[in-house]
mmCIF file of C-alpha atoms in Angstrom:
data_model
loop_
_atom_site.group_PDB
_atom_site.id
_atom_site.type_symbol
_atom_site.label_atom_id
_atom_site.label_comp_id
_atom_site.label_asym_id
_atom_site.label_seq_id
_atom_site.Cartn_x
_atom_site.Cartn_y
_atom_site.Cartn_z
ATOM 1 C CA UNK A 1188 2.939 -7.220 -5.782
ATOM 2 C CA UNK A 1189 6.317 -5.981 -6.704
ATOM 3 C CA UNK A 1190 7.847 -3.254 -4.710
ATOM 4 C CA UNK A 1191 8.310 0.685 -6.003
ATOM 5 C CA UNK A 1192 9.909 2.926 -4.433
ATOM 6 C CA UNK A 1193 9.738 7.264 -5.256
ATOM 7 C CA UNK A 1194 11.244 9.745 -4.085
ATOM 8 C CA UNK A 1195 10.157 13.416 -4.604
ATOM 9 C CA UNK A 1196 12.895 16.418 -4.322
ATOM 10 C CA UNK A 1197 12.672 19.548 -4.509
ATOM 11 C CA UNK A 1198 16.646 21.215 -5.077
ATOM 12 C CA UNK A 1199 18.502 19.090 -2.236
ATOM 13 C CA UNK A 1200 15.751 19.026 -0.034
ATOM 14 C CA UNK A 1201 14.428 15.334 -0.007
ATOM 15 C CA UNK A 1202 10.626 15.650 0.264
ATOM 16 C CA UNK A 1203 9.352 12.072 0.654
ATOM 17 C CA UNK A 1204 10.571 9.068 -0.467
ATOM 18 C CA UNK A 1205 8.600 6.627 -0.579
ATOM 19 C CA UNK A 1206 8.468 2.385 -1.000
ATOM 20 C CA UNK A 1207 5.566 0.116 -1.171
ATOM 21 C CA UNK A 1208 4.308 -3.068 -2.462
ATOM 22 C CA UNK A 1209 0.907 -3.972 -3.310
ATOM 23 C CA UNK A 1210 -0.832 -6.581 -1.577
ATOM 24 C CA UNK A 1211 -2.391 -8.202 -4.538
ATOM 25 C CA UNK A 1212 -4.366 -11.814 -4.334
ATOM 26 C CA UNK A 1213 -1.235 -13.348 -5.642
ATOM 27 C CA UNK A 1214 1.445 -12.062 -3.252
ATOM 28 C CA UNK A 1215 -0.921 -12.930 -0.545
ATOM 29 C CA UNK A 1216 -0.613 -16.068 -1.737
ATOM 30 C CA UNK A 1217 2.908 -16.511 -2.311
ATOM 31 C CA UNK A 1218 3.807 -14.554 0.818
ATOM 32 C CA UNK A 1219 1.763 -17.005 2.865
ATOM 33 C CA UNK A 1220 3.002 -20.246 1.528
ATOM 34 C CA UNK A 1221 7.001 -18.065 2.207
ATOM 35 C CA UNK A 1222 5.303 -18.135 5.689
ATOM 36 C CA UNK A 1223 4.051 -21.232 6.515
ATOM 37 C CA UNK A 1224 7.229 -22.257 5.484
ATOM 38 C CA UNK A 1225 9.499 -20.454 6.841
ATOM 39 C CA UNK A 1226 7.022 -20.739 10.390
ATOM 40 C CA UNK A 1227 6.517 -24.159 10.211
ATOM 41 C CA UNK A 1228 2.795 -23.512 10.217
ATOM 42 C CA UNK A 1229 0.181 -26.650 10.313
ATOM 43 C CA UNK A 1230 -2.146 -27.436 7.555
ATOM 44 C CA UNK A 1231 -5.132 -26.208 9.568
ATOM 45 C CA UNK A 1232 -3.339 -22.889 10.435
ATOM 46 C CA UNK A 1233 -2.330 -22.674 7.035
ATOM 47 C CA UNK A 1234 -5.727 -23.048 6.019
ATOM 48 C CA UNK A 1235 -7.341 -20.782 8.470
ATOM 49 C CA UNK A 1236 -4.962 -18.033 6.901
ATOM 50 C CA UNK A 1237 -6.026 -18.818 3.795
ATOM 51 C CA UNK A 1238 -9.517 -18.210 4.288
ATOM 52 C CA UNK A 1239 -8.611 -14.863 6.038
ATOM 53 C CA UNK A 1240 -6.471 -13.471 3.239
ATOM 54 C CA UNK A 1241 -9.172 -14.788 0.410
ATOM 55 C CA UNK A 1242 -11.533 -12.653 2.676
ATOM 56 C CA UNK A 1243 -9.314 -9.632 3.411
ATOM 57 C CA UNK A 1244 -8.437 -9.812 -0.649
ATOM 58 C CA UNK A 1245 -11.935 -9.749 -1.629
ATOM 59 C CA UNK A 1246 -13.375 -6.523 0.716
ATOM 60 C CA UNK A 1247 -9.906 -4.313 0.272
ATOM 61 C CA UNK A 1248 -7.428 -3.325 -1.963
ATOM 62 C CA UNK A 1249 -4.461 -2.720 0.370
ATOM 63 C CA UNK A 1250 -0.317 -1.427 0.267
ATOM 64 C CA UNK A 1251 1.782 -2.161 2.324
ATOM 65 C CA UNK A 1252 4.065 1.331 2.710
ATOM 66 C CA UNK A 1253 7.270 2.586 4.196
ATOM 67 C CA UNK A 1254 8.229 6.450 3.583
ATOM 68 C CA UNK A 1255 10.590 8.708 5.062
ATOM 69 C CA UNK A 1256 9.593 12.870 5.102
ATOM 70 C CA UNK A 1257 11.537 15.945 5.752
ATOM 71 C CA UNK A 1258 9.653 16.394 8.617
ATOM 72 C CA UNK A 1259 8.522 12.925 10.804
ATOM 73 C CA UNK A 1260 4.704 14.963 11.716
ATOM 74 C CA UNK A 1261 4.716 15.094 7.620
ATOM 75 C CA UNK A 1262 4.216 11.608 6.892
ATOM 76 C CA UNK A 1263 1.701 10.433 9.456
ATOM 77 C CA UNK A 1264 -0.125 9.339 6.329
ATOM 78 C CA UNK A 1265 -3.015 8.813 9.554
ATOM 79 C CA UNK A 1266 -3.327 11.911 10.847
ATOM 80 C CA UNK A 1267 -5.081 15.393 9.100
ATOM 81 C CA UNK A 1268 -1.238 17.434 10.038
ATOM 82 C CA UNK A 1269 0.173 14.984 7.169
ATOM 83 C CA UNK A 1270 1.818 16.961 4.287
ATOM 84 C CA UNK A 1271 0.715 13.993 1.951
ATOM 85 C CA UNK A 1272 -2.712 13.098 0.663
ATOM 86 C CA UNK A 1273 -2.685 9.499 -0.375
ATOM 87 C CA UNK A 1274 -4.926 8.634 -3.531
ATOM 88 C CA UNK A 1275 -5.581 5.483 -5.597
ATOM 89 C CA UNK A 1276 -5.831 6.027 -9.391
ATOM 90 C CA UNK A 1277 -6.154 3.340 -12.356
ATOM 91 C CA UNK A 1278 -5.713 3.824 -16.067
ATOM 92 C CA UNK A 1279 -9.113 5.697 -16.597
ATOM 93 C CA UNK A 1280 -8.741 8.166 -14.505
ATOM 94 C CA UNK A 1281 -10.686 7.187 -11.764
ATOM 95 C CA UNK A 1282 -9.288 8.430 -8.053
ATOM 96 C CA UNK A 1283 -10.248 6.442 -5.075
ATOM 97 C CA UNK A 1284 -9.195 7.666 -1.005
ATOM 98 C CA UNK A 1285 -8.281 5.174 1.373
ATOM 99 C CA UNK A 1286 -10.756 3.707 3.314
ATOM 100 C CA UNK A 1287 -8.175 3.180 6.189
ATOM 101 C CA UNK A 1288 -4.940 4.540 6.925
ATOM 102 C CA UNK A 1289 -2.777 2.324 9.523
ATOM 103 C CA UNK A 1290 0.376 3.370 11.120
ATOM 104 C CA UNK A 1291 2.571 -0.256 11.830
ATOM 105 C CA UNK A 1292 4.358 1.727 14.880
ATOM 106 C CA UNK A 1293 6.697 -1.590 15.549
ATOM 107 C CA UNK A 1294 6.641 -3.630 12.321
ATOM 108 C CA UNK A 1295 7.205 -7.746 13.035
ATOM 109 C CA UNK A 1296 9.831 -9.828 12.428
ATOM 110 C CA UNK A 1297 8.274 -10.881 9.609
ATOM 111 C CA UNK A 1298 7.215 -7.753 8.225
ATOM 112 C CA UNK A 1299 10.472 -6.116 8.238
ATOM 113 C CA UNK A 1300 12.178 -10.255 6.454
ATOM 114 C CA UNK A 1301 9.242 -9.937 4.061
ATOM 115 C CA UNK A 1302 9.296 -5.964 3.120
ATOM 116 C CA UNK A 1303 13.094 -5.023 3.091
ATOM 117 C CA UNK A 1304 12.348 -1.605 2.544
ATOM 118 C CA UNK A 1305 11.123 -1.235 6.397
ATOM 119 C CA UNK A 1306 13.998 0.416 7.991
ATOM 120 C CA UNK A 1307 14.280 2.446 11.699
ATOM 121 C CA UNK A 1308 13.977 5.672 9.798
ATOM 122 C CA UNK A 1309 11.152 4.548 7.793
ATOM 123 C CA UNK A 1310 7.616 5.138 8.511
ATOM 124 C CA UNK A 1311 5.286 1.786 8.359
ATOM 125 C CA UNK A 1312 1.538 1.986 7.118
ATOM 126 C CA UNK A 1313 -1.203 -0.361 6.025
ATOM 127 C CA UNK A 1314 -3.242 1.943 3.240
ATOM 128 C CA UNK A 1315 -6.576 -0.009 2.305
ATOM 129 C CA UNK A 1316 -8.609 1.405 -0.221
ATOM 130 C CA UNK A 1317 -12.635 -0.150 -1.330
ATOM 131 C CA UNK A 1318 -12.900 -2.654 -4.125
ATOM 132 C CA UNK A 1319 -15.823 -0.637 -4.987
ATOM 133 C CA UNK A 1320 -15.572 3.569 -5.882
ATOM 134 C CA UNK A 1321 -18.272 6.083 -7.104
ATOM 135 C CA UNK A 1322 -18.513 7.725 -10.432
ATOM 136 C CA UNK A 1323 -19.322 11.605 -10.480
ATOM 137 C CA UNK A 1324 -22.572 10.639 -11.370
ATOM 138 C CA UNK A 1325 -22.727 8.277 -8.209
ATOM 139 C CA UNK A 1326 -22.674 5.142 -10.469
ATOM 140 C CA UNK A 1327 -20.362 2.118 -8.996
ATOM 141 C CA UNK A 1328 -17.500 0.865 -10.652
ATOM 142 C CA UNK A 1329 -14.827 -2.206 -9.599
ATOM 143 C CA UNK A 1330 -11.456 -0.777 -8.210
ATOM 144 C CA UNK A 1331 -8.646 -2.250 -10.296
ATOM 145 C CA UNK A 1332 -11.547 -4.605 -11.821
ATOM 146 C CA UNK A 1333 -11.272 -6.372 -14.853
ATOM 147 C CA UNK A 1334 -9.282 -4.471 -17.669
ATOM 148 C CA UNK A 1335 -7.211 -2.499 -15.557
ATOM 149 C CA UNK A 1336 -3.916 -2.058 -17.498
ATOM 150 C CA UNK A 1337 -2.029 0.173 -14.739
ATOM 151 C CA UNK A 1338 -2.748 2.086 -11.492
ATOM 152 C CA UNK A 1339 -0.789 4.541 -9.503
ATOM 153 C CA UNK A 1340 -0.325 5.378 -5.611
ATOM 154 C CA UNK A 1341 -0.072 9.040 -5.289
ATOM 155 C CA UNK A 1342 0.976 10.560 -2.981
ATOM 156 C CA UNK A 1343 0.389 14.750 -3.181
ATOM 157 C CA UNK A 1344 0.430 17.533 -1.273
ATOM 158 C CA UNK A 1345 1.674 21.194 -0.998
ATOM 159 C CA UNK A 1346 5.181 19.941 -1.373
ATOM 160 C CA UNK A 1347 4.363 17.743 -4.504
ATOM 161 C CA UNK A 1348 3.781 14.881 -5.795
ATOM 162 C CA UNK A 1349 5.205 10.899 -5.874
ATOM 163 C CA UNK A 1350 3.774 8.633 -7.798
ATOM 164 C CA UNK A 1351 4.236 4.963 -7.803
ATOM 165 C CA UNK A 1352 2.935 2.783 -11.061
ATOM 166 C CA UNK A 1353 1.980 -0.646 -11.514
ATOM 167 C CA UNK A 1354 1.673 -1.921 -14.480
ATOM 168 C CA UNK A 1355 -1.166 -4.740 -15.341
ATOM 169 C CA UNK A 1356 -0.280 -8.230 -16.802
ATOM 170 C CA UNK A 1357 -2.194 -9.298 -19.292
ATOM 171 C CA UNK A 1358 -4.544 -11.621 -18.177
ATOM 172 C CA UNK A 1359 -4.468 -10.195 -14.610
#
């Protein structure tokens, strides 16, 4: 869940620059009991967003992402005028699109304590991709399932290319 950030420039001309933090089981987790905490939550409310991030977890892979664009219209990540095509990629080689795109247009309180990288000049998107792709051959495999040593968030387009890499710990 840590956050990378990547910009992409082209002479002086800042293209994108991008930030974002995967939303992983764990900093679900860890960002929920940072919550409750800090929000003085109950056990049953606690518990109640448990069971919603175990569900969200298990149906989505999702990043939580904050760019800035040479032109604003260029980084609705939501819209088909975006400069920026937004792709999920793990070690094999296998690309998966989002299956939602999600413009935060007034991130929370708690989004902007949690994320740091959300600033007024930044963008804000939720980018959820399936836990389940399609081979060429329209066989199924596991999206950052077991054995996944790295992935990458790219983000390309006519004016290039950012990529931001995770890398795998062993073991999970």
């Amino acid at each position: 869940g840590a956050v990378l950030l990547c910009g992409r420039y082209e002479g002086l001309d800042q293209r994108i620059d991008v930030a974002a933090t995967f939303l992983s089981w764990d900093f679900r987790h860890a960002l929920l009991a940072r919550f409750a905490s800090d929000a003085t939550l109950s056990a049953p409310a606690r518990a109640e967003e448990l069971t919603r991030l175990r569900d969200s977890a298990a149906r989505e892979h999702e990043f939580f992402v904050a760019l800035v664009t040479t032109e604003q219209r260029y980084g609705r990540l939501d819209r088909p005028t975006s400069a920026w095509r937004v792709r999920l990629l793990d070690d094999r080689g296998r690309e998966v699109a989002p299956a939602h795109i999600a413009q935060v247009r007034r991130p929370s309180a708690a989004e902007e304590r949690y994320f740091p990288f959300v600033t007024p000049w930044r963008q804000v998107f939720r980018v959820r991709f399936p836990v389940r792709g399609l081979n060429p051959d329209g066989t199924e495999f596991d999206v950052l399932g077991e054995g996944t040593r790295s992935f990458v968030l790219r983000f390309s387009g006519a004016l290039g290319t950012a990529d931001l890499r995770w890398e795998v710990a062993a073991g999970g």
